[in-house]
Short mmCIF file of C-alpha atoms in Angstrom, two decimals:
data_model
loop_
_atom_site.label_atom_id
_atom_site.label_comp_id
_atom_site.label_asym_id
_atom_site.label_seq_id
_atom_site.Cartn_x
_atom_site.Cartn_y
_atom_site.Cartn_z
CA MET A 14 -3.29 -18.08 -0.42
CA SER A 15 -3.87 -17.37 -4.09
CA ASP A 16 -2.05 -18.02 -7.33
CA ILE A 17 -0.98 -15.07 -9.43
CA GLU A 18 0.05 -15.46 -13.01
CA ILE A 19 1.72 -12.55 -14.75
CA ARG A 20 1.82 -13.02 -18.52
CA HIS A 21 3.82 -10.88 -20.94
CA VAL A 22 3.19 -7.62 -19.10
CA SER A 23 4.74 -4.50 -20.61
CA LYS A 24 4.43 -0.92 -19.50
CA ALA A 25 6.07 2.27 -20.73
CA TYR A 26 6.03 5.81 -19.36
CA GLY A 27 6.59 7.88 -22.44
CA LYS A 28 9.84 6.64 -23.93
CA THR A 29 10.90 4.86 -20.74
CA LYS A 30 10.06 1.18 -20.76
CA ALA A 31 9.33 0.28 -17.16
CA LEU A 32 8.38 -3.35 -17.80
CA LYS A 33 9.35 -5.41 -20.81
CA ASP A 34 7.37 -8.57 -21.42
CA VAL A 35 7.38 -9.70 -17.80
CA SER A 36 6.09 -13.21 -17.19
CA VAL A 37 6.25 -14.80 -13.77
CA ALA A 38 4.09 -17.04 -11.59
CA ILE A 39 3.49 -16.51 -7.87
CA THR A 40 2.02 -19.68 -6.49
CA GLY A 41 1.11 -21.06 -3.13
CA ALA A 42 1.66 -19.98 0.44
CA LYS A 43 5.19 -18.66 0.30
CA VAL A 44 7.10 -15.52 1.13
CA TYR A 45 8.31 -13.97 -2.10
CA GLY A 46 10.96 -11.33 -2.32
CA LEU A 47 10.50 -8.91 -5.19
CA LEU A 48 13.93 -7.44 -5.60
CA GLY A 49 15.51 -5.01 -7.98
CA ARG A 50 17.48 -1.80 -8.08
CA ASN A 51 15.76 1.59 -8.19
CA GLY A 52 13.75 1.89 -11.38
CA ALA A 53 13.81 -1.85 -12.05
CA GLY A 54 10.00 -1.91 -12.32
CA LYS A 55 9.00 -3.47 -8.97
CA THR A 56 6.45 -0.86 -7.96
CA THR A 57 5.12 -0.61 -11.52
CA LEU A 58 4.49 -4.34 -11.54
CA LEU A 59 2.74 -4.22 -8.16
CA ASN A 60 0.70 -1.19 -9.22
CA ILE A 61 -0.49 -3.05 -12.31
CA LEU A 62 -1.35 -6.10 -10.24
CA THR A 63 -3.50 -3.95 -7.94
CA ASN A 64 -5.12 -1.82 -10.67
CA ARG A 65 -3.43 1.42 -9.63
CA ILE A 66 -2.21 1.65 -13.20
CA PHE A 67 -2.80 -0.44 -16.31
CA ALA A 68 -0.38 -2.43 -18.44
CA ASP A 69 0.13 -1.52 -22.06
CA SER A 70 -0.02 -5.20 -22.93
CA GLY A 71 -0.17 -8.59 -21.24
CA GLU A 72 -2.41 -9.72 -18.44
CA ILE A 73 -2.41 -10.72 -14.79
CA ARG A 74 -4.63 -13.48 -13.46
CA VAL A 75 -5.45 -14.15 -9.83
CA ASP A 76 -6.71 -17.68 -9.25
CA GLY A 77 -7.49 -17.93 -12.95
CA GLU A 78 -9.46 -14.67 -13.10
CA SER A 79 -8.26 -11.49 -14.74
CA ALA A 80 -7.08 -9.03 -12.11
CA MET A 81 -7.99 -6.01 -14.21
CA GLU A 82 -10.95 -4.11 -12.77
CA ASN A 83 -12.12 -7.27 -11.07
CA ASP A 84 -13.43 -6.75 -7.54
CA ARG A 85 -13.38 -10.47 -6.76
CA ALA A 86 -9.72 -10.81 -7.73
CA GLN A 87 -8.73 -7.58 -5.99
CA ALA A 88 -10.50 -8.63 -2.79
CA LYS A 89 -7.83 -11.33 -2.44
CA ILE A 90 -5.01 -8.80 -2.43
CA PHE A 91 -4.01 -6.23 0.14
CA TYR A 92 -1.29 -3.89 -1.03
CA MET A 93 0.79 -1.84 1.33
CA THR A 94 2.18 0.87 -0.86
CA GLU A 95 4.56 3.73 -0.20
CA GLN A 96 1.74 6.10 -1.16
CA THR A 97 -0.85 7.02 1.43
CA LEU A 98 -4.29 6.91 -0.15
CA TYR A 99 -6.31 7.87 2.91
CA PRO A 100 -7.47 11.43 3.64
CA LYS A 101 -5.13 13.21 6.03
CA ASN A 102 -7.89 14.10 8.46
CA MET A 103 -9.01 10.50 8.89
CA ARG A 104 -8.18 8.77 12.17
CA VAL A 105 -6.27 5.50 12.33
CA ARG A 106 -9.13 3.68 14.10
CA ASN A 107 -11.59 4.85 11.42
CA VAL A 108 -9.38 3.40 8.70
CA PHE A 109 -9.32 0.11 10.62
CA GLN A 110 -13.13 0.12 10.70
CA LEU A 111 -13.35 1.06 7.05
CA THR A 112 -10.92 -1.67 5.97
CA ARG A 113 -12.95 -4.26 7.87
CA GLY A 114 -15.89 -3.28 5.69
CA PHE A 115 -14.00 -4.05 2.51
CA TYR A 116 -12.00 -7.02 3.78
CA PRO A 117 -14.39 -9.13 5.87
CA SER A 118 -11.47 -11.19 7.23
CA PHE A 119 -9.79 -8.05 8.59
CA ASP A 120 -8.93 -8.74 12.23
CA LEU A 121 -9.84 -5.58 14.12
CA THR A 122 -8.69 -6.92 17.48
CA TYR A 123 -5.34 -7.90 16.03
CA ALA A 124 -4.99 -4.49 14.35
CA HIS A 125 -5.52 -2.74 17.70
CA ALA A 126 -3.14 -5.15 19.43
CA LEU A 127 -0.49 -4.42 16.79
CA ALA A 128 -1.08 -0.68 17.14
CA GLU A 129 -0.40 -1.03 20.85
CA ARG A 130 2.75 -3.07 20.23
CA PHE A 131 4.04 -0.52 17.74
CA GLN A 132 2.90 2.36 19.98
CA LEU A 133 0.64 3.77 17.31
CA ARG A 134 -2.29 5.72 18.77
CA PRO A 135 -5.53 4.74 17.03
CA GLU A 136 -6.81 8.26 17.72
CA SER A 137 -4.06 9.82 15.61
CA ARG A 138 -4.94 11.45 12.33
CA ILE A 139 -3.18 10.13 9.23
CA GLY A 140 -1.81 13.57 8.40
CA ALA A 141 -0.16 13.84 11.81
CA LEU A 142 1.85 10.61 11.47
CA SER A 143 5.59 10.70 10.82
CA THR A 144 7.09 8.74 7.91
CA GLY A 145 7.90 5.85 10.23
CA TYR A 146 4.46 5.76 11.81
CA LEU A 147 2.80 6.01 8.40
CA SER A 148 4.69 2.85 7.46
CA ILE A 149 3.62 1.25 10.74
CA PHE A 150 0.00 2.23 10.14
CA LYS A 151 0.03 0.71 6.66
CA LEU A 152 1.83 -2.47 7.65
CA ILE A 153 -0.66 -2.99 10.47
CA LEU A 154 -3.49 -2.67 7.95
CA THR A 155 -1.84 -5.22 5.69
CA LEU A 156 -0.99 -7.70 8.44
CA ALA A 157 -4.50 -7.50 9.91
CA SER A 158 -6.22 -7.71 6.52
CA ASN A 159 -5.79 -11.49 6.43
CA ALA A 160 -5.96 -11.24 2.66
CA PRO A 161 -4.81 -14.33 0.75
CA VAL A 162 -2.13 -12.16 -0.88
CA MET A 163 -0.32 -9.56 1.21
CA ILE A 164 1.98 -7.20 -0.64
CA PHE A 165 4.47 -5.03 1.21
CA ASP A 166 6.24 -2.39 -0.84
CA GLU A 167 9.10 -0.98 1.22
CA PRO A 168 7.37 -1.88 4.49
CA VAL A 169 10.14 -0.69 6.79
CA LEU A 170 10.56 2.76 5.26
CA GLY A 171 11.49 5.14 8.07
CA LEU A 172 11.23 2.48 10.79
CA ASP A 173 13.84 2.28 13.54
CA ALA A 174 15.71 -0.98 14.17
CA ASN A 175 13.33 -2.03 16.98
CA HIS A 176 10.22 -1.54 14.89
CA ARG A 177 11.80 -3.26 11.91
CA ASP A 178 12.61 -6.27 14.07
CA LEU A 179 9.10 -6.26 15.49
CA PHE A 180 7.63 -6.15 12.00
CA TYR A 181 9.66 -9.13 10.77
CA ARG A 182 8.70 -11.12 13.86
CA GLU A 183 5.01 -10.26 13.47
CA LEU A 184 5.07 -11.12 9.78
CA LEU A 185 6.66 -14.46 10.50
CA ALA A 186 4.23 -15.23 13.34
CA ARG A 187 1.27 -14.28 11.14
CA TYR A 188 2.57 -16.36 8.27
CA GLN A 189 3.13 -19.40 10.49
CA ALA A 190 -0.32 -19.09 12.04
CA ALA A 191 -2.11 -18.71 8.71
CA PRO A 192 0.14 -19.31 5.71
CA ASN A 193 -0.68 -17.09 2.75
CA THR A 194 1.12 -15.51 -0.19
CA VAL A 195 3.39 -12.71 0.95
CA ILE A 196 5.25 -10.47 -1.47
CA LEU A 197 7.98 -8.34 0.05
CA SER A 198 9.48 -5.65 -2.10
CA THR A 199 12.42 -4.15 -0.31
CA HIS A 200 15.90 -2.74 -0.71
CA LEU A 201 16.91 -4.02 2.73
CA ILE A 202 17.68 -7.49 1.42
CA GLU A 203 19.98 -8.52 4.24
CA GLU A 204 17.23 -7.94 6.82
CA ALA A 205 14.49 -9.72 4.91
CA ALA A 206 16.66 -12.54 3.55
CA ALA A 207 15.83 -14.96 6.35
CA LEU A 208 12.11 -14.68 5.60
CA LEU A 209 12.23 -15.20 1.87
CA GLU A 210 11.45 -18.52 0.27
CA GLU A 211 11.45 -17.42 -3.35
CA VAL A 212 12.91 -14.41 -5.07
CA ILE A 213 11.94 -12.54 -8.19
CA ILE A 214 14.72 -10.25 -9.32
CA LEU A 215 13.87 -7.55 -11.81
CA LYS A 216 16.50 -5.76 -13.82
CA GLU A 217 15.66 -2.93 -16.21
CA GLY A 218 12.05 -4.04 -16.47
CA GLN A 219 12.76 -7.71 -17.09
CA VAL A 220 12.72 -10.78 -14.90
CA LEU A 221 16.30 -11.74 -14.28
CA PHE A 222 15.73 -14.53 -11.81
CA ALA A 223 12.60 -16.15 -10.39
CA ARG A 224 13.40 -19.20 -8.34
CA PRO A 225 13.59 -20.44 -4.75
CA VAL A 226 16.17 -18.68 -2.57
CA ASP A 227 17.98 -22.00 -2.00
CA GLU A 228 18.59 -22.36 -5.72
CA LEU A 229 19.90 -18.83 -5.93
CA LEU A 230 22.23 -19.39 -3.00
CA GLN A 231 23.64 -22.52 -4.64
CA LEU A 232 24.94 -20.35 -7.44
CA ALA A 233 27.67 -19.03 -5.18
CA TYR A 234 29.57 -19.72 -1.98
CA VAL A 235 31.91 -17.98 0.42
CA VAL A 236 35.42 -19.26 1.11
CA SER A 237 37.63 -17.98 3.89
CA GLY A 238 41.08 -18.76 5.23
CA SER A 239 44.70 -17.75 4.79
CA GLN A 240 45.34 -15.25 2.04
CA GLU A 241 47.91 -17.43 0.29
CA ASN A 242 45.60 -20.47 0.06
CA ILE A 243 42.61 -18.38 -0.90
CA ASP A 244 44.52 -16.83 -3.79
CA ARG A 245 45.63 -20.28 -4.92
CA TYR A 246 42.05 -21.61 -4.74
CA ALA A 247 40.52 -18.59 -6.51
CA LYS A 248 42.65 -18.95 -9.63
CA GLY A 249 40.37 -19.33 -12.68
CA LYS A 250 37.23 -18.86 -10.63
CA ARG A 251 34.70 -16.02 -10.84
CA VAL A 252 35.20 -13.99 -7.67
CA ILE A 253 32.49 -11.43 -7.00
CA ARG A 254 33.67 -10.16 -3.60
CA GLU A 255 36.95 -10.00 -1.75
CA GLU A 256 37.68 -8.97 1.83
CA ALA A 257 41.05 -9.15 3.49
CA LEU A 258 42.11 -8.55 7.07
CA GLY A 259 45.81 -9.06 7.67
CA ARG A 260 46.64 -12.59 6.54
CA TYR A 261 42.97 -13.59 6.63
CA LYS A 262 40.92 -13.37 3.45
CA SER A 263 37.32 -14.09 2.50
CA ILE A 264 35.96 -14.31 -1.05
CA THR A 265 32.61 -15.03 -2.68
CA ILE A 266 32.77 -17.24 -5.76
CA TYR A 267 29.94 -17.06 -8.26
CA GLN A 268 29.72 -20.62 -9.53
CA PRO A 269 28.55 -23.91 -8.02
CA CYS A 270 30.98 -25.75 -5.79
CA SER A 271 31.91 -29.03 -7.52
CA SER A 272 33.25 -32.13 -5.76
CA ALA A 273 36.74 -31.31 -7.08
CA ASP A 274 36.41 -27.87 -5.49
CA GLN A 275 35.33 -29.52 -2.22
CA GLU A 276 38.44 -31.68 -2.22
CA MET A 277 40.67 -28.69 -2.92
CA LEU A 278 39.03 -26.73 -0.12
CA ALA A 279 39.72 -29.57 2.30
CA ARG A 280 43.31 -29.94 1.12
CA LEU A 281 44.02 -26.22 1.52
CA GLY A 282 42.25 -26.06 4.88
CA LEU A 283 39.75 -23.41 3.79
CA ASP A 284 36.29 -22.85 5.24
CA GLN A 285 33.22 -22.82 3.04
CA ALA A 286 29.92 -21.08 3.81
CA PRO A 287 26.77 -20.21 1.84
CA ALA A 288 26.79 -16.88 0.04
CA ARG A 289 24.66 -14.00 1.26
CA LEU A 290 21.59 -13.06 -0.74
CA GLN A 291 22.54 -9.39 -0.89
CA GLU A 292 25.96 -10.17 -2.39
CA LEU A 293 24.37 -12.29 -5.06
CA PHE A 294 21.77 -9.65 -5.75
CA ILE A 295 24.41 -6.97 -6.19
CA ASN A 296 26.40 -9.20 -8.49
CA LEU A 297 23.38 -10.20 -10.56
CA THR A 298 22.05 -6.69 -10.95
CA ASN A 299 25.34 -4.89 -11.57
CA MET B 12 -22.39 -6.22 -5.92
CA GLU B 13 -21.07 -6.74 -2.41
CA LYS B 14 -18.29 -4.20 -2.99
CA THR B 15 -20.75 -1.75 -4.53
CA LEU B 16 -22.98 -1.92 -1.48
CA GLN B 17 -20.04 -1.67 0.85
CA THR B 18 -18.70 1.39 -1.01
CA LEU B 19 -22.16 2.93 -0.95
CA ARG B 20 -22.53 2.32 2.76
CA TRP B 21 -19.14 3.84 3.47
CA TYR B 22 -20.01 6.86 1.34
CA LEU B 23 -23.26 7.54 3.04
CA SER B 24 -22.03 6.91 6.56
CA GLN B 25 -18.55 8.37 6.41
CA TYR B 26 -18.78 11.24 4.05
CA MET B 27 -22.13 12.29 2.63
CA ALA B 28 -23.82 12.44 6.03
CA ARG B 29 -21.23 14.90 7.35
CA LEU B 30 -21.25 16.99 4.22
CA LEU B 31 -25.03 17.06 4.25
CA LEU B 32 -25.03 18.32 7.83
CA ILE B 33 -22.65 21.15 6.90
CA ALA B 34 -24.75 21.97 3.81
CA LEU B 35 -27.95 22.10 5.84
CA LEU B 36 -26.41 24.28 8.54
CA CYS B 37 -25.16 26.67 5.85
CA ALA B 38 -28.55 26.69 4.18
CA VAL B 39 -30.29 27.53 7.45
CA GLY B 40 -27.68 30.21 8.09
CA GLY B 41 -28.22 31.59 4.60
CA VAL B 42 -31.99 31.74 5.07
CA ILE B 43 -31.61 33.48 8.43
CA LEU B 44 -29.23 36.02 6.90
CA SER B 45 -31.66 36.59 4.06
CA ASP B 46 -34.48 37.14 6.56
CA LEU B 47 -32.34 39.61 8.52
CA ALA B 48 -31.48 41.48 5.34
CA PHE B 49 -35.12 41.59 4.33
CA TYR B 50 -36.13 42.75 7.80
CA SER B 51 -33.46 45.45 8.06
CA THR B 52 -34.32 46.90 4.65
CA GLY B 53 -37.95 47.50 5.46
CA GLY B 54 -39.26 44.01 5.23
CA TYR B 55 -40.84 44.40 8.68
CA GLU B 56 -43.59 46.50 7.18
CA LEU B 57 -44.03 43.85 4.54
CA LYS B 58 -44.33 41.04 7.04
CA ASN B 59 -47.32 39.62 5.25
CA VAL B 60 -45.45 39.53 1.94
CA VAL B 61 -44.30 36.05 0.96
CA GLN B 62 -40.53 35.76 1.35
CA THR B 63 -38.57 33.86 -1.34
CA LEU B 64 -35.94 31.74 0.37
CA PRO B 65 -32.45 31.54 -1.18
CA TYR B 66 -32.24 27.90 -0.13
CA GLU B 67 -31.83 26.42 -3.63
CA LEU B 68 -28.92 28.71 -4.44
CA ILE B 69 -26.99 27.63 -1.35
CA ALA B 70 -27.91 23.96 -1.81
CA THR B 71 -26.91 24.01 -5.49
CA VAL B 72 -23.50 25.47 -4.67
CA PHE B 73 -23.05 22.83 -1.97
CA ALA B 74 -24.09 20.04 -4.32
CA TRP B 75 -21.43 21.18 -6.76
CA ILE B 76 -18.78 21.49 -4.02
CA ALA B 77 -19.72 18.04 -2.69
CA GLY B 78 -19.17 16.42 -6.09
CA GLY B 79 -15.96 18.31 -6.70
CA SER B 80 -14.44 17.70 -3.30
CA PHE B 81 -15.24 14.08 -2.50
CA PHE B 82 -14.89 12.36 -5.83
CA ILE B 83 -11.12 12.04 -6.20
CA PRO B 84 -10.06 11.55 -2.53
CA GLN B 85 -12.68 8.82 -2.14
CA PHE B 86 -11.63 7.28 -5.45
CA LYS B 87 -8.09 6.89 -4.10
CA MET B 88 -9.41 5.32 -0.94
CA ALA B 89 -11.56 2.97 -3.01
CA LEU B 90 -8.47 1.87 -4.94
CA ALA B 91 -6.64 1.26 -1.66
CA ASN B 92 -9.40 -1.17 -0.76
CA GLY B 93 -9.44 -3.09 -4.02
CA VAL B 94 -12.57 -1.44 -5.41
CA SER B 95 -12.69 -1.21 -9.19
CA ARG B 96 -13.40 2.06 -10.96
CA LYS B 97 -16.73 0.83 -12.30
CA THR B 98 -17.88 -0.32 -8.86
CA TYR B 99 -16.80 2.99 -7.40
CA LEU B 100 -18.86 4.98 -9.90
CA LEU B 101 -21.84 2.66 -9.51
CA ALA B 102 -21.71 3.23 -5.76
CA CYS B 103 -21.25 6.99 -6.18
CA LEU B 104 -24.44 7.52 -8.15
CA PRO B 105 -26.92 6.21 -5.53
CA ALA B 106 -24.95 8.08 -2.85
CA ILE B 107 -25.29 11.27 -4.88
CA ALA B 108 -28.98 10.54 -5.37
CA ALA B 109 -29.44 10.13 -1.61
CA PHE B 110 -27.57 13.38 -1.04
CA ALA B 111 -29.73 15.21 -3.60
CA ALA B 112 -32.92 13.74 -2.15
CA ALA B 113 -31.94 14.80 1.37
CA LEU B 114 -31.20 18.34 0.16
CA SER B 115 -34.53 18.65 -1.64
CA ILE B 116 -36.58 17.24 1.24
CA PHE B 117 -34.83 19.54 3.68
CA GLY B 118 -35.69 22.49 1.43
CA LEU B 119 -39.35 21.61 1.69
CA ILE B 120 -39.16 21.24 5.47
CA LEU B 121 -37.31 24.53 5.79
CA ALA B 122 -39.91 26.37 3.72
CA TRP B 123 -42.73 24.81 5.74
CA VAL B 124 -41.15 25.68 9.09
CA HIS B 125 -40.37 29.19 7.86
CA SER B 126 -43.98 29.65 6.78
CA LEU B 127 -45.11 29.03 10.36
CA PHE B 128 -43.45 32.36 11.28
CA TRP B 129 -43.27 34.21 8.00
CA PRO B 130 -44.87 33.19 4.71
CA ALA B 131 -42.19 31.78 2.45
CA VAL B 132 -41.74 29.95 -0.82
CA LEU B 133 -38.81 28.36 -2.55
CA ILE B 134 -37.35 29.63 -5.84
CA THR B 135 -38.77 26.50 -7.52
CA ASN B 136 -42.28 27.64 -6.51
CA VAL B 137 -41.64 31.03 -8.07
CA LEU B 138 -40.33 29.53 -11.32
CA TYR B 139 -42.90 26.79 -11.80
CA PRO B 140 -46.63 26.67 -11.09
CA LEU B 141 -46.46 23.77 -8.66
CA ASN B 142 -49.04 23.23 -6.00
CA GLY B 143 -47.97 19.97 -4.39
CA TRP B 144 -44.71 19.21 -2.65
CA PHE B 145 -43.82 16.30 -4.96
CA GLY B 146 -43.18 18.40 -8.06
CA VAL B 147 -41.02 20.88 -6.12
CA ALA B 148 -39.01 18.06 -4.58
CA LEU B 149 -38.56 16.38 -7.96
CA VAL B 150 -37.29 19.53 -9.71
CA GLN B 151 -34.89 20.22 -6.87
CA PHE B 152 -33.71 16.62 -6.74
CA ALA B 153 -32.90 16.60 -10.46
CA ALA B 154 -31.03 19.92 -10.14
CA TYR B 155 -28.97 18.86 -7.11
CA PHE B 156 -28.22 15.48 -8.64
CA LEU B 157 -26.95 17.10 -11.83
CA MET B 158 -24.89 19.65 -9.94
CA THR B 159 -23.21 16.99 -7.79
CA VAL B 160 -22.47 14.85 -10.85
CA PHE B 161 -21.15 17.96 -12.57
CA GLY B 162 -18.87 18.57 -9.58
CA CYS B 163 -17.53 15.01 -10.01
CA PHE B 164 -17.01 15.72 -13.69
CA ILE B 165 -14.95 18.83 -12.96
CA ALA B 166 -12.94 16.85 -10.38
CA ILE B 167 -12.06 14.05 -12.80
CA LEU B 168 -11.33 16.60 -15.52
CA MET B 169 -8.86 18.38 -13.23
CA TYR B 170 -7.40 15.07 -12.09
CA ARG B 171 -6.70 13.98 -15.65
CA SER B 172 -5.33 17.33 -16.75
CA ASN B 173 -1.75 18.48 -16.74
CA GLY B 174 -0.63 21.78 -15.23
CA LEU B 175 -1.45 23.93 -18.24
CA ALA B 176 -4.86 22.34 -18.84
CA ARG B 177 -5.73 22.91 -15.18
CA TRP B 178 -5.08 26.60 -15.55
CA VAL B 179 -7.24 26.70 -18.65
CA LEU B 180 -10.03 25.02 -16.67
CA LEU B 181 -9.59 27.24 -13.62
CA LEU B 182 -9.91 30.29 -15.83
CA ALA B 183 -13.20 29.04 -17.32
CA PRO B 184 -15.21 31.98 -15.89
CA VAL B 185 -12.76 34.37 -17.57
CA TRP B 186 -13.21 32.62 -20.95
CA PHE B 187 -16.96 32.76 -20.47
CA TYR B 188 -16.77 36.48 -19.72
CA ILE B 189 -14.62 37.08 -22.84
CA ILE B 190 -17.20 35.20 -24.93
CA LEU B 191 -19.97 37.37 -23.47
CA VAL B 192 -18.08 40.58 -24.23
CA ALA B 193 -17.31 39.40 -27.75
CA ASP B 194 -20.92 38.33 -28.14
CA ALA B 195 -22.16 41.78 -27.13
CA SER B 196 -20.55 43.18 -30.27
CA ASP B 197 -22.65 40.72 -32.29
CA ALA B 198 -25.95 41.85 -30.75
CA GLY B 199 -25.76 39.14 -28.13
CA ARG B 200 -26.72 36.33 -30.49
CA VAL B 201 -24.80 33.65 -28.57
CA MET B 202 -26.46 34.70 -25.33
CA GLN B 203 -29.86 34.72 -26.97
CA ALA B 204 -29.28 31.24 -28.31
CA LEU B 205 -28.14 30.07 -24.88
CA ILE B 206 -31.17 31.56 -23.16
CA GLY B 207 -33.44 30.08 -25.81
CA TYR B 208 -31.90 26.66 -25.30
CA LEU B 209 -32.21 26.89 -21.53
CA ARG B 210 -35.83 28.00 -21.82
CA LEU B 211 -36.53 25.02 -24.02
CA THR B 212 -34.84 22.45 -21.81
CA LEU B 213 -36.08 23.90 -18.54
CA GLY B 214 -39.71 23.80 -19.68
CA PHE B 215 -40.28 27.49 -20.47
CA VAL B 216 -41.53 27.00 -24.02
CA VAL B 217 -44.72 28.77 -22.98
CA MET B 218 -43.58 31.42 -20.50
CA GLU B 219 -47.01 31.76 -18.91
CA ALA B 220 -47.25 28.07 -18.15
CA PRO B 221 -43.79 26.52 -17.72
CA ASN B 222 -43.63 22.74 -17.48
CA PRO B 223 -41.39 21.62 -14.58
CA TYR B 224 -41.37 18.02 -15.72
CA ILE B 225 -39.54 18.95 -18.94
CA ALA B 226 -36.87 20.43 -16.66
CA VAL B 227 -36.75 17.23 -14.59
CA LEU B 228 -36.36 15.17 -17.74
CA SER B 229 -33.69 17.46 -19.23
CA LEU B 230 -31.67 17.64 -16.02
CA SER B 231 -31.85 13.83 -15.64
CA VAL B 232 -30.65 13.34 -19.22
CA TYR B 233 -27.75 15.77 -18.62
CA ALA B 234 -26.83 13.91 -15.44
CA PHE B 235 -26.97 10.57 -17.24
CA ILE B 236 -24.74 11.82 -20.09
CA THR B 237 -22.29 13.44 -17.65
CA SER B 238 -22.09 10.18 -15.66
CA GLY B 239 -21.30 8.30 -18.87
CA ILE B 240 -18.54 10.76 -19.72
CA ILE B 241 -17.15 10.44 -16.18
CA TYR B 242 -17.03 6.67 -16.57
CA LEU B 243 -15.21 6.95 -19.90
CA MET B 244 -12.74 9.36 -18.32
CA MET B 245 -12.03 7.21 -15.29
CA ARG B 246 -12.17 3.67 -16.66
CA ARG B 247 -8.42 3.60 -17.36
CA VAL B 248 -7.30 6.51 -15.25
CA PRO B 249 -4.06 5.77 -13.38
CA LEU B 250 -3.61 6.56 -9.73
CA LYS B 251 -1.93 9.93 -9.43
CA MET B 252 -0.53 11.39 -6.24
CA GLU B 253 -0.39 15.16 -5.89
#
């Protein structure tokens, strides 16, 4: 694991400001979710962290060292990006070998075992892989890299449900075996929610929320029961979602549940449940 | 340092070795074709005449292609593996040097083997009064090194350019031709100046006794300056996907 400190990072593409004074700390062996709508600045931030592009201002430090053009700092990070940076005529097994050269902790045996599990032929050329298998190839590289910081940018792009499930299980198993810093940037929040320990939500190039998932989930709760009682309970409260089926209704309330609310819920015979991360995300970023 | 060595190793093992093999095969093919052409146009009667091998021409073109073709794809791969731009360039230069050295040594071997069947010399021997193999190898090495670095320079120039600038660069031979035509109307003064400059830097100050080591020095200085410009151009270059 490594600590990453992002300080006042700004980046503009022409007149479009992709990141505006972003400051956030990524510390310890945790699974971070980097969330945001399209164009929120997630990939820009990750690209700056991994030297693909440079910030206009601000700095990023990895374990106290500047990440900019620093081989030692970059050696601690493995970034699975949507872009494929390997020549199309290169074979999968050759990339495995090559990566081991740059990341001494790269587990070649594990990479081949994963390739077998995902049914990826190591003899295949990169250019011959479908979108799904390109994602598989890159996520295998990242999982096997054993880097202190593993970054997955849209890791399940083009993957079928079985492969997505396999990926989440492998990621969890890897993380439990050797805890490190994992950053997951994804739009499939519902699927990844169970894995995340902390979330960083970006909105229009700014950090909207950077706290543990538990804290985020405490900001809202779901109430369900008879329509009549639900409507009575919801009066004066900030409802961010409503679903009704016949006389049954379910709502998500965006505010903490006080003890008075608890009493009212009990009196009206309503059920309370934690809110879903995706609902909160949609509400926060709308 | 560790990353530099690793990048260098990967270069030499994964890429340069293969490219070198192709270059050498083409060079041998080119020499054979040249021999056949010489033979079929009456060279048979002149079998005792020393044949000038076109090896340097082929190797120079390959050196340029090598620089132009590998520099950007390998740069992207270096970025994917957390290698900084500076480390990448520092690893490139020894790899290019090894490539240039291999090309020049092979040229010498080829000429020697050819001479066992048919007396032959390299273009370097024709241009400069060199008796030993070291001087020939050194001149060739400097030329191939510069050409490969120049190929890298063109590659990074294209990479940094937008669509219009790329067209301007691609049409460089056309611009050069227009300059030559325009120059012809001015009694070829530009061309004369260019030839004079090349004579000076390639050691032909005294035509009867050209100095190859001035050429080695000049070519090395050009390569050094070009490398510096490449570094300045790539030190903050963003990753671009085409």
